[in-house]
CSV table of C-alpha atoms in Angstrom, one decimal:
chain,number,residue,atom,x,y,z
E,1,UNK,CA,144.7,-70.5,54.3
E,2,UNK,CA,145.7,-71.7,57.9
E,3,UNK,CA,144.8,-69.4,60.5
E,4,UNK,CA,148.5,-68.2,62.0
E,5,UNK,CA,150.4,-67.9,65.1
E,6,UNK,CA,150.4,-64.2,66.5
E,7,UNK,CA,152.7,-62.4,64.5
E,8,UNK,CA,155.4,-59.8,65.4
E,9,UNK,CA,154.2,-60.1,69.1
E,10,UNK,CA,151.4,-57.7,67.6
E,11,UNK,CA,148.9,-59.3,69.8
E,12,UNK,CA,148.3,-58.5,73.6
E,13,UNK,CA,145.7,-59.6,76.0
E,14,UNK,CA,143.9,-56.2,75.4
E,15,UNK,CA,143.8,-56.8,72.0
E,16,UNK,CA,140.2,-55.4,70.4
E,17,UNK,CA,138.4,-58.3,68.8
E,18,UNK,CA,136.7,-57.3,65.6
E,19,UNK,CA,133.0,-58.8,65.1
E,20,UNK,CA,131.1,-59.2,61.3
E,21,UNK,CA,128.1,-58.7,61.9
E,22,UNK,CA,127.3,-62.7,61.3
E,23,UNK,CA,129.3,-62.6,64.5
E,24,UNK,CA,127.8,-61.3,66.9
E,25,UNK,CA,126.7,-63.9,69.9
E,26,UNK,CA,128.3,-64.8,73.3
E,27,UNK,CA,130.0,-67.7,72.2
E,28,UNK,CA,132.1,-65.4,69.6
E,29,UNK,CA,133.0,-62.0,71.8
E,30,UNK,CA,132.4,-63.7,75.4
E,31,UNK,CA,134.2,-66.6,77.1
E,32,UNK,CA,138.1,-65.9,76.9
E,33,UNK,CA,137.1,-62.7,75.0
E,34,UNK,CA,134.6,-61.2,77.8
E,35,UNK,CA,137.3,-59.0,78.8
E,36,UNK,CA,137.6,-57.5,75.4
E,37,UNK,CA,137.1,-54.4,73.9
E,38,UNK,CA,135.1,-55.0,70.9
E,39,UNK,CA,134.8,-52.9,67.5
E,40,UNK,CA,131.7,-53.4,65.7
E,41,UNK,CA,131.9,-52.1,62.1
E,42,UNK,CA,128.9,-50.5,59.6
E,43,UNK,CA,130.8,-50.6,55.8
E,44,UNK,CA,129.0,-49.3,53.6
E,45,UNK,CA,130.8,-50.8,51.0
E,46,UNK,CA,130.3,-54.1,52.2
E,47,UNK,CA,126.0,-53.3,52.8
E,48,UNK,CA,126.4,-52.2,48.6
E,49,UNK,CA,128.4,-55.0,47.2
E,50,UNK,CA,124.9,-57.4,46.9
E,51,UNK,CA,121.1,-56.8,47.0
E,52,UNK,CA,119.4,-57.1,50.6
E,53,UNK,CA,115.9,-58.0,50.7
E,54,UNK,CA,114.9,-54.2,52.8
E,55,UNK,CA,113.6,-56.6,55.8
E,56,UNK,CA,117.3,-58.5,56.1
E,57,UNK,CA,119.2,-55.2,55.4
E,58,UNK,CA,117.4,-53.8,58.7
E,59,UNK,CA,117.5,-56.8,60.9
E,60,UNK,CA,121.3,-56.8,60.1
E,61,UNK,CA,121.6,-53.3,61.2
E,62,UNK,CA,119.6,-53.9,63.9
E,63,UNK,CA,121.5,-56.5,65.1
E,64,UNK,CA,124.9,-54.1,65.0
E,65,UNK,CA,123.4,-51.7,67.2
E,66,UNK,CA,121.7,-54.0,70.0
E,67,UNK,CA,125.1,-55.4,70.0
E,68,UNK,CA,126.6,-52.5,70.6
E,69,UNK,CA,123.6,-51.7,73.0
E,70,UNK,CA,124.1,-55.3,74.9
E,71,UNK,CA,128.0,-54.6,75.1
E,72,UNK,CA,127.6,-51.4,76.8
E,73,UNK,CA,131.5,-49.5,77.4
E,74,UNK,CA,133.0,-52.7,75.9
E,75,UNK,CA,131.2,-51.7,72.2
E,76,UNK,CA,132.6,-49.0,69.5
E,77,UNK,CA,130.4,-49.2,66.1
E,78,UNK,CA,132.2,-47.0,63.7
E,79,UNK,CA,130.4,-46.0,60.6
E,80,UNK,CA,132.4,-45.7,57.5
E,81,UNK,CA,132.6,-46.7,53.7
E,82,UNK,CA,135.0,-49.4,54.0
E,83,UNK,CA,135.9,-51.9,56.9
E,84,UNK,CA,139.6,-50.8,55.6
E,85,UNK,CA,138.5,-47.2,56.7
E,86,UNK,CA,137.0,-48.1,59.9
E,87,UNK,CA,140.1,-49.8,61.1
E,88,UNK,CA,142.4,-47.3,59.8
E,89,UNK,CA,140.1,-44.8,62.3
E,90,UNK,CA,140.0,-47.3,64.9
E,91,UNK,CA,143.9,-46.7,65.1
E,92,UNK,CA,144.4,-50.4,66.9
E,93,UNK,CA,144.9,-53.6,65.5
E,94,UNK,CA,142.4,-56.2,65.8
E,95,UNK,CA,142.2,-59.7,66.6
E,96,UNK,CA,139.4,-61.6,64.3
E,97,UNK,CA,137.8,-64.5,64.1
E,98,UNK,CA,138.1,-67.0,60.8
E,99,UNK,CA,135.1,-65.5,58.6
E,100,UNK,CA,132.3,-67.9,57.5
E,101,UNK,CA,132.8,-66.5,53.1
E,102,UNK,CA,136.4,-67.6,51.6
E,103,UNK,CA,136.5,-64.1,50.1
E,104,UNK,CA,136.1,-62.7,53.8
E,105,UNK,CA,139.4,-64.9,54.7
E,106,UNK,CA,141.4,-63.9,52.3
E,107,UNK,CA,140.4,-60.3,52.7
E,108,UNK,CA,141.0,-60.6,57.0
E,109,UNK,CA,144.7,-62.3,55.7
E,110,UNK,CA,145.0,-59.0,53.5
E,111,UNK,CA,144.7,-56.9,56.7
E,112,UNK,CA,146.9,-58.8,59.0
E,113,UNK,CA,149.3,-58.2,56.4
E,114,UNK,CA,148.9,-54.3,56.5
E,115,UNK,CA,149.6,-54.5,59.8
E,116,UNK,CA,145.1,-53.2,60.9
E,117,UNK,CA,144.6,-57.3,62.2
E,118,UNK,CA,146.9,-58.4,64.5
E,119,UNK,CA,145.4,-62.0,64.3
E,120,UNK,CA,142.7,-64.5,62.6
E,121,UNK,CA,141.5,-66.9,65.3
E,122,UNK,CA,139.7,-70.0,65.1
E,123,UNK,CA,136.0,-69.2,65.1
E,124,UNK,CA,134.2,-70.8,67.7
E,125,UNK,CA,130.6,-71.2,66.1
E,126,UNK,CA,132.0,-74.2,64.0
E,127,UNK,CA,132.6,-77.6,65.5
E,128,UNK,CA,136.1,-77.5,63.6
E,129,UNK,CA,138.5,-74.5,62.6
E,130,UNK,CA,139.1,-74.6,59.0
E,131,UNK,CA,142.5,-75.7,59.3
E,132,UNK,CA,141.0,-78.5,61.5
E,133,UNK,CA,138.4,-79.4,58.6
E,134,UNK,CA,140.6,-79.7,55.5
E,135,UNK,CA,143.2,-81.6,57.6
């Protein structure tokens, strides 16, 4: 799947940025996105899908909360059963960077089709986007 251009004018310069728990660094939410509101989601269903070592789970949840604290008024942390539930509660389409897994990539494309995601951006955490890597 490729990263599409902004669709139907849904993306504006103030479109919030949704970060997954493995996207919390300043390379993702800083730079050209430093002005954006940031959405963080603690989805019970995502945490329950696979077995996590108790300490790893603690680190993931702690990282989300620290990111919320570090980003101050820019960040909103929502606790929900699913990512979809959280995005519906947020009530605004969001930008998201390409996720690291194929399953998550397919998921964010479905969310874009539903209008919950305005656009899927190339990841700044790898040297190449998926599209460029696949050539």
